[in-house]
Amino acid sequence: MSIRTDRIHPSWDSVLRPHFDTIETIGARLEADGAEHLPAHDLVLRAFDRSLDSVRVVIVGQDPYPTPGHAVGLSFAVNRDVRPIPRSLTNIYRELKDDLGIEPAKHGDLSAWANSGVLLLNRVLTVQAGNAGSDRGIGWESITASALSALGERGGPLVAILWGKDAQSAAPLLGDVPSIASAHPSPLSARNGFFGSRPFSRANELLVAKGGTPVDWRV
């Protein structure tokens, strides 16, 4: 799996270039195991194709959707034609409506959020098809840790949204960046604190309080 690095925005270069050898090693390992890994090689680093300076909110995910055709390189997102929309994303849309009154989109494409300064970053950037969590511990965590640390060093206006324990374990990497933590939106845990957590309005309130511009959460 030859992972493309040429779509990384130049502003991320100093952060990610020291990891290029690791990325190449990961790609060779995934190629050698003979299994299908997601997302496609040209989408693995998609989260970094917009500038570091543009990031106003970072939403930390775990790893890509393991269903073929779902993973697109942005945490929680899928392509516009994917049906049904993954249940975690359906729950995110439900909370978005309860929080801001935005009607659920009929698709799962979150590119509008990325264009509005939301970094949709999984801690692990690949997964074996049909095998959730399969690519943990092979090197991705150090790479995404560097990205989160760079955001912490850059500072605000910036807010982190951390859904679930895996995401919340990244909080120390972000330094003084304010975070909004709750249960994960998956069907197994959404009723344990995700619903009613109002992450979208709270993120905008924190951004404005720090002199920033609120995110347009419509998709």
Short mmCIF file of C-alpha atoms in Angstrom, two decimals:
data_model
loop_
_atom_site.label_atom_id
_atom_site.label_comp_id
_atom_site.label_asym_id
_atom_site.label_seq_id
_atom_site.Cartn_x
_atom_site.Cartn_y
_atom_site.Cartn_z
CA MET A 1 0.00 0.00 0.00
CA SER A 2 1.88 3.05 -1.26
CA ILE A 3 0.51 5.82 0.94
CA ARG A 4 0.49 9.15 -0.84
CA THR A 5 2.07 12.05 1.01
CA ASP A 6 1.85 14.59 -1.79
CA ARG A 7 -1.59 15.85 -0.76
CA ILE A 8 -0.38 17.03 2.63
CA HIS A 9 -0.73 20.81 2.92
CA PRO A 10 2.68 22.51 3.10
CA SER A 11 1.89 23.92 6.55
CA TRP A 12 1.97 20.37 7.96
CA ASP A 13 5.31 19.55 6.34
CA SER A 14 7.54 20.22 9.34
CA VAL A 15 5.22 18.17 11.53
CA LEU A 16 4.74 15.14 9.29
CA ARG A 17 7.90 14.94 7.17
CA PRO A 18 9.94 13.47 10.07
CA HIS A 19 7.44 10.58 9.97
CA PHE A 20 7.65 9.89 6.22
CA ASP A 21 9.92 6.87 6.75
CA THR A 22 7.44 5.47 9.26
CA ILE A 23 4.57 6.08 6.84
CA GLU A 24 6.50 4.23 4.11
CA THR A 25 7.20 1.35 6.50
CA ILE A 26 3.53 1.14 7.49
CA GLY A 27 2.50 1.11 3.85
CA ALA A 28 4.93 -1.72 3.06
CA ARG A 29 3.68 -3.71 6.04
CA LEU A 30 0.06 -3.34 4.96
CA GLU A 31 0.97 -4.31 1.40
CA ALA A 32 2.82 -7.40 2.59
CA ASP A 33 0.01 -8.81 4.70
CA GLY A 34 -2.12 -9.36 1.61
CA ALA A 35 -5.34 -8.04 3.16
CA GLU A 36 -7.45 -5.11 2.02
CA HIS A 37 -6.82 -2.01 4.10
CA LEU A 38 -8.94 1.11 4.21
CA PRO A 39 -9.16 3.87 3.14
CA ALA A 40 -7.63 3.94 -0.35
CA HIS A 41 -3.93 4.84 -0.41
CA ASP A 42 -4.59 8.36 -1.70
CA LEU A 43 -7.04 9.12 1.14
CA VAL A 44 -5.06 7.91 4.15
CA LEU A 45 -3.59 11.36 4.88
CA ARG A 46 -6.58 13.33 3.62
CA ALA A 47 -7.16 15.03 6.98
CA PHE A 48 -3.97 17.01 6.40
CA ASP A 49 -4.83 18.47 3.00
CA ARG A 50 -5.97 21.76 4.57
CA SER A 51 -3.70 24.15 6.42
CA LEU A 52 -2.69 23.72 10.03
CA ASP A 53 -3.44 27.39 10.65
CA SER A 54 -7.04 26.99 9.47
CA VAL A 55 -7.96 24.44 12.16
CA ARG A 56 -10.46 25.80 14.67
CA VAL A 57 -11.93 22.54 15.96
CA VAL A 58 -10.37 19.09 16.05
CA ILE A 59 -12.67 16.07 16.34
CA VAL A 60 -10.63 13.03 17.31
CA GLY A 61 -11.80 9.61 16.16
CA GLN A 62 -10.45 6.11 16.75
CA ASP A 63 -9.81 4.40 13.41
CA PRO A 64 -11.55 4.32 10.01
CA TYR A 65 -14.79 2.53 9.31
CA PRO A 66 -13.90 -1.12 8.49
CA THR A 67 -16.75 -1.51 5.99
CA PRO A 68 -15.44 -1.41 2.39
CA GLY A 69 -16.54 1.79 0.68
CA HIS A 70 -17.02 3.72 3.91
CA ALA A 71 -13.61 5.08 4.98
CA VAL A 72 -12.67 8.36 3.27
CA GLY A 73 -9.79 9.67 5.40
CA LEU A 74 -11.89 11.97 7.60
CA SER A 75 -13.06 10.69 10.98
CA PHE A 76 -16.77 9.79 11.08
CA ALA A 77 -17.32 10.80 7.42
CA VAL A 78 -18.32 8.70 4.41
CA ASN A 79 -18.90 9.47 0.74
CA ARG A 80 -22.16 11.15 -0.24
CA ASP A 81 -23.55 8.03 -1.90
CA VAL A 82 -23.06 5.66 1.06
CA ARG A 83 -26.33 4.20 2.35
CA PRO A 84 -27.23 3.62 5.05
CA ILE A 85 -25.31 6.34 6.87
CA PRO A 86 -23.21 4.76 9.66
CA ARG A 87 -25.02 4.69 12.97
CA SER A 88 -22.38 6.73 14.82
CA LEU A 89 -22.79 9.50 12.26
CA THR A 90 -26.57 9.21 12.46
CA ASN A 91 -26.26 9.82 16.20
CA ILE A 92 -23.97 12.80 15.55
CA TYR A 93 -26.60 14.27 13.24
CA ARG A 94 -29.29 13.67 15.87
CA GLU A 95 -27.25 15.57 18.47
CA LEU A 96 -26.54 18.33 15.94
CA LYS A 97 -30.27 18.83 15.44
CA ASP A 98 -30.99 18.78 19.18
CA ASP A 99 -28.11 21.19 19.81
CA LEU A 100 -28.37 23.69 16.94
CA GLY A 101 -31.60 22.78 15.14
CA ILE A 102 -29.76 21.70 12.00
CA GLU A 103 -31.72 19.04 10.16
CA PRO A 104 -29.84 15.77 9.60
CA ALA A 105 -28.18 15.58 6.20
CA LYS A 106 -29.25 12.84 3.82
CA HIS A 107 -25.58 11.96 3.25
CA GLY A 108 -22.48 11.42 5.34
CA ASP A 109 -20.03 13.71 3.55
CA LEU A 110 -18.44 15.98 6.17
CA SER A 111 -16.22 17.89 3.72
CA ALA A 112 -18.10 21.09 4.60
CA TRP A 113 -16.87 20.76 8.17
CA ALA A 114 -13.29 20.25 6.98
CA ASN A 115 -13.64 23.31 4.76
CA SER A 116 -14.84 25.28 7.78
CA GLY A 117 -11.75 24.52 9.84
CA VAL A 118 -12.73 21.24 11.51
CA LEU A 119 -9.90 18.69 11.54
CA LEU A 120 -11.52 15.23 11.42
CA LEU A 121 -8.59 13.14 12.63
CA ASN A 122 -8.55 9.47 13.55
CA ARG A 123 -5.75 8.40 15.91
CA VAL A 124 -5.14 5.38 13.65
CA LEU A 125 -5.33 6.15 9.93
CA THR A 126 -5.92 2.71 8.39
CA VAL A 127 -7.90 -0.43 9.16
CA GLN A 128 -8.14 -3.92 7.68
CA ALA A 129 -11.47 -4.40 5.94
CA GLY A 130 -13.93 -6.05 8.29
CA ASN A 131 -11.55 -5.95 11.26
CA ALA A 132 -12.03 -2.84 13.40
CA GLY A 133 -8.95 -1.82 15.38
CA SER A 134 -6.66 -4.06 13.35
CA ASP A 135 -4.01 -1.42 12.61
CA ARG A 136 -3.57 -0.07 16.10
CA GLY A 137 -0.03 -0.16 17.40
CA ILE A 138 1.73 -0.24 14.03
CA GLY A 139 2.93 3.37 14.14
CA TRP A 140 0.00 5.65 13.35
CA GLU A 141 -0.43 6.81 16.94
CA SER A 142 2.95 8.53 17.05
CA ILE A 143 2.18 10.36 13.82
CA THR A 144 -1.22 11.65 14.88
CA ALA A 145 0.22 12.49 18.30
CA SER A 146 2.69 14.80 16.57
CA ALA A 147 -0.16 16.46 14.69
CA LEU A 148 -2.17 17.02 17.86
CA SER A 149 0.88 18.31 19.71
CA ALA A 150 1.54 20.76 16.88
CA LEU A 151 -1.99 22.10 17.29
CA GLY A 152 -1.48 22.39 21.03
CA GLU A 153 1.72 24.35 20.49
CA ARG A 154 0.03 26.56 17.92
CA GLY A 155 -2.74 27.41 20.36
CA GLY A 156 -6.10 28.98 19.77
CA PRO A 157 -8.65 29.92 18.95
CA LEU A 158 -8.97 26.13 18.97
CA VAL A 159 -11.31 23.60 20.60
CA ALA A 160 -10.98 19.82 20.80
CA ILE A 161 -14.04 17.55 20.73
CA LEU A 162 -13.17 14.21 22.29
CA TRP A 163 -15.76 11.46 22.03
CA GLY A 164 -14.97 8.30 23.98
CA LYS A 165 -12.02 7.17 26.08
CA ASP A 166 -9.64 6.66 23.16
CA ALA A 167 -10.11 10.23 22.01
CA GLN A 168 -9.92 11.59 25.54
CA SER A 169 -6.55 9.94 26.03
CA ALA A 170 -5.23 12.46 23.49
CA ALA A 171 -6.09 15.46 25.67
CA PRO A 172 -2.58 15.82 27.19
CA LEU A 173 -1.13 16.22 23.70
CA LEU A 174 -3.19 19.36 23.19
CA GLY A 175 -1.77 21.30 26.11
CA ASP A 176 -4.02 24.17 27.15
CA VAL A 177 -6.49 23.75 24.30
CA PRO A 178 -10.01 23.56 25.81
CA SER A 179 -11.76 20.27 25.19
CA ILE A 180 -15.33 19.03 25.17
CA ALA A 181 -15.44 15.40 26.29
CA SER A 182 -18.33 12.97 26.32
CA ALA A 183 -19.26 9.39 25.54
CA HIS A 184 -18.69 8.13 22.00
CA PRO A 185 -21.59 8.52 19.54
CA SER A 186 -21.65 4.81 18.72
CA PRO A 187 -24.94 2.98 19.32
CA LEU A 188 -23.31 1.17 22.24
CA SER A 189 -22.51 4.32 24.21
CA ALA A 190 -24.38 7.35 22.82
CA ARG A 191 -27.03 7.18 25.56
CA ASN A 192 -24.34 7.24 28.25
CA GLY A 193 -23.56 10.92 27.87
CA PHE A 194 -23.22 11.75 24.20
CA PHE A 195 -26.84 12.71 23.68
CA GLY A 196 -27.44 16.04 25.34
CA SER A 197 -23.75 16.98 25.48
CA ARG A 198 -24.22 19.93 23.04
CA PRO A 199 -20.68 19.75 21.60
CA PHE A 200 -21.37 21.98 18.61
CA SER A 201 -22.80 24.99 20.39
CA ARG A 202 -20.27 24.63 23.20
CA ALA A 203 -17.39 24.56 20.72
CA ASN A 204 -18.66 27.74 19.09
CA GLU A 205 -19.08 29.43 22.45
CA LEU A 206 -15.49 28.59 23.36
CA LEU A 207 -14.20 29.81 20.00
CA VAL A 208 -16.00 33.13 20.34
CA ALA A 209 -14.78 33.52 23.92
CA LYS A 210 -11.21 33.19 22.63
CA GLY A 211 -11.78 35.78 19.89
CA GLY A 212 -12.43 33.25 17.14
CA THR A 213 -15.19 32.74 14.59
CA PRO A 214 -17.88 30.11 15.17
CA VAL A 215 -18.03 27.08 12.88
CA ASP A 216 -20.91 26.68 10.43
CA TRP A 217 -21.93 23.13 11.31
CA ARG A 218 -24.26 22.62 8.35
CA VAL A 219 -23.26 19.82 5.99
#
